[in-house]
Short mmCIF file of C-alpha atoms in Angstrom, two decimals:
data_model
loop_
_atom_site.label_atom_id
_atom_site.label_comp_id
_atom_site.label_asym_id
_atom_site.label_seq_id
_atom_site.Cartn_x
_atom_site.Cartn_y
_atom_site.Cartn_z
CA MET A 1 0.00 0.00 0.00
CA ALA A 2 1.44 3.32 -1.10
CA PRO A 3 2.17 5.86 1.65
CA PRO A 4 -0.15 8.88 1.75
CA PRO A 5 0.99 12.06 -0.01
CA ALA A 6 3.05 14.53 2.01
CA THR A 7 0.34 17.16 1.79
CA ALA A 8 -2.22 14.77 3.26
CA THR A 9 0.12 13.93 6.13
CA ALA A 10 0.70 17.61 6.83
CA ALA A 11 -3.01 18.31 6.76
CA ALA A 12 -3.64 15.51 9.25
CA ALA A 13 -0.93 16.88 11.55
CA ALA A 14 -2.42 20.35 11.33
CA ALA A 15 -5.81 18.96 12.29
CA VAL A 16 -4.29 17.38 15.42
CA ARG A 17 -2.14 20.43 16.15
CA PRO A 18 -4.28 23.44 15.15
CA HIS A 19 -1.51 25.92 16.01
CA LEU A 20 0.44 24.71 12.94
CA LEU A 21 -0.26 26.01 9.44
CA LEU A 22 0.41 24.38 6.05
CA ARG A 23 3.40 25.80 4.25
CA ARG A 24 2.77 26.49 0.57
CA GLY A 25 4.19 23.53 -1.35
CA GLY A 26 3.95 21.17 1.62
CA GLY A 27 5.37 21.02 5.11
CA LEU A 28 4.26 22.64 8.36
CA LEU A 29 4.63 26.29 9.35
CA PRO A 30 4.15 27.36 12.98
CA SER A 31 1.50 30.05 13.23
CA PRO A 32 2.20 33.21 15.23
CA PRO A 33 1.00 32.89 18.82
CA CYS A 34 -2.36 34.51 19.51
CA PRO A 35 -2.26 36.90 22.48
CA ALA A 36 -3.99 35.32 25.41
CA THR A 37 -5.34 38.68 26.52
CA LEU A 38 -7.06 39.43 23.22
CA PRO A 39 -10.21 37.43 22.43
CA PHE A 40 -10.50 38.62 18.81
CA ALA A 41 -7.32 39.36 16.82
CA SER A 42 -7.32 41.03 13.42
CA ARG A 43 -5.45 39.29 10.63
CA GLY A 44 -3.27 42.28 9.92
CA ALA A 45 -2.10 42.58 13.51
CA ALA A 46 -1.52 38.90 14.28
CA ALA A 47 2.12 39.40 15.21
CA ARG A 48 1.44 42.41 17.44
CA ARG A 49 0.66 41.86 21.11
CA LEU A 50 -2.34 43.85 22.26
CA ARG A 51 -3.65 44.16 25.77
CA LEU A 52 -7.27 44.55 26.72
CA PRO A 53 -8.05 47.60 28.84
CA PRO A 54 -9.15 46.93 32.42
CA PRO A 55 -12.88 47.01 33.26
CA ARG A 56 -14.19 50.54 32.87
CA PHE A 57 -16.52 50.34 35.86
CA SER A 58 -15.05 49.14 39.14
CA LEU A 59 -15.03 50.12 42.78
CA SER A 60 -11.34 49.27 43.02
CA THR A 61 -8.58 51.85 42.94
CA VAL A 62 -7.98 53.31 39.46
CA PRO A 63 -4.52 52.34 38.17
CA LYS A 64 -2.27 55.37 37.88
CA SER A 65 -1.21 54.23 34.38
CA LEU A 66 -4.65 54.95 32.96
CA SER A 67 -5.15 58.30 31.30
CA ALA A 68 -8.25 60.38 31.85
CA ALA A 69 -9.29 59.83 28.25
CA SER A 70 -9.26 56.03 28.55
CA HIS A 71 -11.11 55.68 31.85
CA VAL A 72 -14.64 56.52 32.93
CA PRO A 73 -14.54 57.93 36.49
CA VAL A 74 -16.24 55.82 39.14
CA ARG A 75 -18.11 57.57 41.90
CA SER A 76 -17.37 56.39 45.41
CA LEU A 77 -19.90 54.57 47.55
CA PHE A 78 -20.11 54.08 51.31
CA THR A 79 -22.24 52.04 53.70
CA GLY A 80 -22.68 54.38 56.65
CA ILE A 81 -20.87 51.94 58.95
CA VAL A 82 -18.24 54.10 60.65
CA GLU A 83 -14.77 52.52 60.71
CA GLU A 84 -13.13 54.86 63.18
CA VAL A 85 -13.56 58.13 65.02
CA GLY A 86 -10.64 60.31 63.96
CA ARG A 87 -9.44 63.53 65.56
CA VAL A 88 -9.09 66.86 63.78
CA ARG A 89 -5.46 67.95 63.87
CA ARG A 90 -5.80 71.12 61.78
CA LEU A 91 -8.41 72.99 59.73
CA GLY A 92 -7.07 75.96 57.85
CA PRO A 93 -5.68 77.35 54.60
CA PRO A 94 -3.53 75.00 52.52
CA LEU A 95 0.10 75.04 53.58
CA ALA A 96 1.18 74.83 49.93
CA PRO A 97 -0.97 77.08 47.67
CA SER A 98 -2.25 75.20 44.62
CA GLY A 99 -2.46 78.27 42.44
CA GLY A 100 -6.09 77.71 41.43
CA GLY A 101 -9.43 79.20 42.35
CA GLY A 102 -9.52 82.68 40.92
CA GLY A 103 -12.40 85.12 40.81
CA GLY A 104 -12.05 86.40 44.34
CA GLU A 105 -14.02 83.52 45.85
CA ALA A 106 -13.08 82.40 49.35
CA PRO A 107 -10.52 79.61 49.10
CA GLY A 108 -11.06 76.10 50.39
CA LEU A 109 -9.42 74.69 53.49
CA ASP A 110 -7.20 71.77 54.36
CA LEU A 111 -8.58 69.31 56.91
CA GLU A 112 -5.92 67.21 58.63
CA VAL A 113 -7.29 64.25 60.58
CA GLU A 114 -5.43 61.91 62.91
CA THR A 115 -6.34 58.26 62.42
CA LYS A 116 -5.19 55.00 63.99
CA SER A 117 -6.36 52.38 61.51
CA LEU A 118 -7.10 54.03 58.15
CA LEU A 119 -3.52 54.61 57.05
CA ALA A 120 -3.05 50.94 56.10
CA GLY A 121 -4.07 50.51 52.48
CA THR A 122 -5.06 54.15 51.97
CA GLN A 123 -3.45 55.89 48.99
CA LEU A 124 -3.38 59.41 47.61
CA GLY A 125 -6.57 60.09 45.68
CA ASP A 126 -8.67 57.62 47.67
CA SER A 127 -12.11 58.68 48.86
CA VAL A 128 -12.94 58.81 52.56
CA ALA A 129 -16.23 59.89 54.13
CA VAL A 130 -15.50 62.42 56.88
CA ASP A 131 -18.66 62.98 58.93
CA GLY A 132 -20.55 61.74 55.89
CA THR A 133 -18.79 64.04 53.42
CA CYS A 134 -16.91 62.35 50.60
CA LEU A 135 -13.41 63.86 50.53
CA THR A 136 -10.25 62.99 48.59
CA VAL A 137 -7.02 62.11 50.34
CA ALA A 138 -4.54 64.84 49.35
CA ALA A 139 -1.65 63.99 51.70
CA ILE A 140 -0.58 61.13 53.94
CA ASP A 141 1.84 61.53 56.86
CA PRO A 142 2.68 58.10 58.30
CA ALA A 143 4.93 59.62 60.98
CA ALA A 144 2.14 61.81 62.33
CA SER A 145 -0.55 59.21 61.48
CA THR A 146 -2.63 61.81 59.65
CA LEU A 147 -4.62 62.12 56.44
CA THR A 148 -5.14 65.53 54.84
CA PHE A 149 -8.18 66.42 52.72
CA GLY A 150 -8.95 69.46 50.63
CA VAL A 151 -12.35 70.97 51.49
CA ALA A 152 -13.85 73.08 48.71
CA PRO A 153 -15.87 76.27 49.37
CA GLU A 154 -19.11 74.57 48.25
CA THR A 155 -18.46 71.73 50.69
CA LEU A 156 -17.96 74.25 53.49
CA ARG A 157 -21.28 75.91 52.61
CA ARG A 158 -23.20 72.64 52.34
CA THR A 159 -21.81 70.79 55.38
CA SER A 160 -20.80 71.43 58.97
CA LEU A 161 -17.09 70.66 58.39
CA GLY A 162 -16.17 74.33 58.56
CA GLU A 163 -17.17 74.38 62.24
CA ARG A 164 -14.71 71.67 63.24
CA ALA A 165 -11.85 72.57 65.60
CA PRO A 166 -8.62 70.81 66.56
CA GLY A 167 -9.41 67.91 68.88
CA ASP A 168 -12.95 67.38 67.56
CA GLY A 169 -13.94 63.84 66.66
CA VAL A 170 -15.06 63.00 63.11
CA ASN A 171 -16.58 59.80 61.73
CA LEU A 172 -14.37 58.11 59.13
CA GLU A 173 -15.23 55.49 56.53
CA ARG A 174 -13.29 54.44 53.45
CA ALA A 175 -15.07 53.82 50.16
CA LEU A 176 -16.44 50.37 49.36
CA THR A 177 -14.35 47.78 47.56
CA PRO A 178 -15.71 44.75 45.63
CA SER A 179 -15.02 42.56 48.69
CA SER A 180 -16.66 44.85 51.27
CA ARG A 181 -19.73 43.77 53.21
CA MET A 182 -22.82 45.94 52.73
CA GLY A 183 -23.77 46.46 56.36
CA GLY A 184 -25.70 49.74 56.20
CA HIS A 185 -27.25 51.34 53.11
CA PHE A 186 -26.02 53.09 49.98
CA VAL A 187 -24.38 56.34 51.12
CA GLN A 188 -22.84 58.57 48.46
CA GLY A 189 -21.12 61.06 50.72
CA HIS A 190 -23.00 63.87 48.96
CA VAL A 191 -24.44 65.80 51.90
CA ASP A 192 -27.90 67.26 51.20
CA GLY A 193 -27.70 69.81 53.99
CA THR A 194 -27.36 70.21 57.72
CA GLY A 195 -29.76 69.60 60.57
CA GLU A 196 -29.69 70.65 64.20
CA ILE A 197 -29.80 68.38 67.23
CA ALA A 198 -33.03 69.17 69.08
CA ALA A 199 -33.01 66.65 71.92
CA PHE A 200 -31.37 63.61 73.49
CA ARG A 201 -33.49 61.20 75.53
CA PRO A 202 -32.13 58.05 77.22
CA ASP A 203 -34.20 54.88 76.97
CA GLY A 204 -32.51 52.11 78.94
CA ASP A 205 -29.02 51.77 77.48
CA SER A 206 -30.24 53.22 74.15
CA LEU A 207 -30.48 56.89 73.20
CA TRP A 208 -33.25 58.70 71.34
CA VAL A 209 -32.04 61.57 69.17
CA THR A 210 -34.31 64.22 67.63
CA VAL A 211 -33.00 66.33 64.75
CA ARG A 212 -34.54 69.42 63.16
CA ALA A 213 -34.18 69.39 59.38
CA PRO A 214 -35.23 71.59 56.44
CA PRO A 215 -38.38 70.64 54.45
CA GLU A 216 -36.41 69.61 51.35
CA ILE A 217 -34.75 66.85 53.37
CA LEU A 218 -37.72 65.89 55.55
CA ARG A 219 -39.89 65.13 52.53
CA LEU A 220 -37.42 62.42 51.50
CA LEU A 221 -37.51 60.67 54.91
CA VAL A 222 -39.97 57.95 55.83
CA PRO A 223 -40.44 55.91 59.03
CA LYS A 224 -38.30 52.75 58.92
CA GLY A 225 -36.32 54.26 56.03
CA PHE A 226 -32.64 55.13 55.94
CA VAL A 227 -30.85 58.38 56.65
CA ALA A 228 -27.15 59.17 57.04
CA VAL A 229 -26.41 61.47 59.98
CA ASP A 230 -22.77 62.59 60.01
CA GLY A 231 -22.13 59.61 57.76
CA THR A 232 -23.74 57.05 60.08
CA SER A 233 -26.40 54.80 58.56
CA LEU A 234 -29.47 55.07 60.79
CA THR A 235 -33.10 53.95 60.71
CA VAL A 236 -35.69 56.72 60.89
CA VAL A 237 -38.36 56.10 63.55
CA SER A 238 -40.67 59.10 63.22
CA VAL A 239 -41.00 62.05 60.84
CA ASP A 240 -42.98 65.20 61.66
CA ASP A 241 -43.16 67.36 58.55
CA GLN A 242 -45.19 70.09 60.25
CA GLY A 243 -42.96 70.20 63.31
CA GLY A 244 -39.84 70.06 61.12
CA TRP A 245 -38.08 67.14 62.84
CA PHE A 246 -37.34 63.42 62.71
CA ASP A 247 -35.92 61.03 65.28
CA PHE A 248 -34.01 57.76 65.58
CA MET A 249 -32.52 55.54 68.26
CA LEU A 250 -28.89 54.67 68.92
CA VAL A 251 -28.05 51.32 70.52
CA ARG A 252 -25.17 51.13 72.98
CA TYR A 253 -22.59 49.84 70.49
CA THR A 254 -23.33 52.63 68.02
CA GLN A 255 -23.12 55.23 70.76
CA ASP A 256 -19.63 54.01 71.65
CA ASN A 257 -18.32 54.10 68.08
CA ILE A 258 -19.58 57.36 66.53
CA VAL A 259 -19.30 61.08 67.29
CA LEU A 260 -22.99 62.00 67.64
CA PRO A 261 -23.51 61.22 71.38
CA THR A 262 -20.61 63.56 72.25
CA LYS A 263 -22.37 66.52 70.61
CA LYS A 264 -24.71 68.96 72.31
CA VAL A 265 -28.24 70.14 71.66
CA GLY A 266 -28.02 72.87 69.01
CA ASP A 267 -24.98 71.37 67.25
CA LYS A 268 -25.19 70.83 63.51
CA VAL A 269 -25.10 67.43 61.82
CA ASN A 270 -24.63 66.51 58.16
CA LEU A 271 -27.67 64.87 56.57
CA GLU A 272 -27.95 62.71 53.46
CA ALA A 273 -31.33 61.26 52.52
CA ASP A 274 -31.62 57.83 50.91
CA ILE A 275 -30.81 58.05 47.19
CA LEU A 276 -33.84 55.88 46.35
CA GLY A 277 -36.17 58.57 47.68
CA LYS A 278 -34.55 61.18 45.43
CA TYR A 279 -35.01 59.03 42.32
CA VAL A 280 -38.63 58.25 43.19
CA GLU A 281 -39.38 61.94 43.77
CA LYS A 282 -37.92 62.93 40.40
CA LEU A 283 -39.70 60.14 38.53
CA LEU A 284 -43.04 61.02 40.09
CA ALA A 285 -42.52 64.73 39.39
CA GLY A 286 -41.90 63.94 35.73
CA ARG A 287 -44.98 61.71 35.61
CA VAL A 288 -47.21 64.37 37.18
CA GLU A 289 -45.86 67.01 34.78
CA ALA A 290 -46.60 64.76 31.80
CA MET A 291 -50.15 64.13 33.04
CA VAL A 292 -50.76 67.87 33.49
CA LYS A 293 -49.56 68.56 29.96
CA ALA A 294 -51.75 65.79 28.60
CA ASP A 295 -54.87 67.21 30.30
CA SER A 296 -54.22 70.80 29.22
#
């Protein structure tokens, strides 16, 4: 029996070893390796190694090698579970002027906070909620165990951070990562406004707290719903729209691990309503507007 032609033998080998190509005129020709990181390679760029970009939406730290044009910014997210009570070391003008912010507007301030546990794993540019306000880490001093944040003029107007003094406690929470547990509720760190502590009332080892709040925040609060007070995720108990207040209860553990019980009646607190309520309000407003237009 005559042996099979060389071309047939080569074709059979190529079928068994698909990474080999037939050479014109017979024989086997190794094909260029296909990049493992590229699922679809163009024929003209077979010999060129390409690398897929990282996922464009992630809660992990953005690699410094990515340019602004190739990455979609990811907004930070918090849970309202305070990690640590830090201490204000300094609140004042930046020590090194940045050269920006013209127009005669009042400049922002630097907020330097002493922390015991947040330095580990924290990098420049990371987001940290300080009393519920999402701020960016601008400087890290391991020797002094401090983090420094830039506080913009709008943040000073919207929140109570401008009233902090050296030695004051502030609630601290780092932004969520993909492996974080969701223990509270979705907190953006975008403070809606400030409220005022109206009363403290002990109840066993728990503590009732009543807060006065503006109407634009009260209308977004519901009994058994969420609210972030100085960045702490809390459950609303009662809401009195006419009286202009809402209340909640702090259990013993929460009292021992946040700043609020150390404040006094009349002190300001940062408030952030549940984001779901804001979306519902806007959707309903659009629906009502469409119905009015349809009837007119």
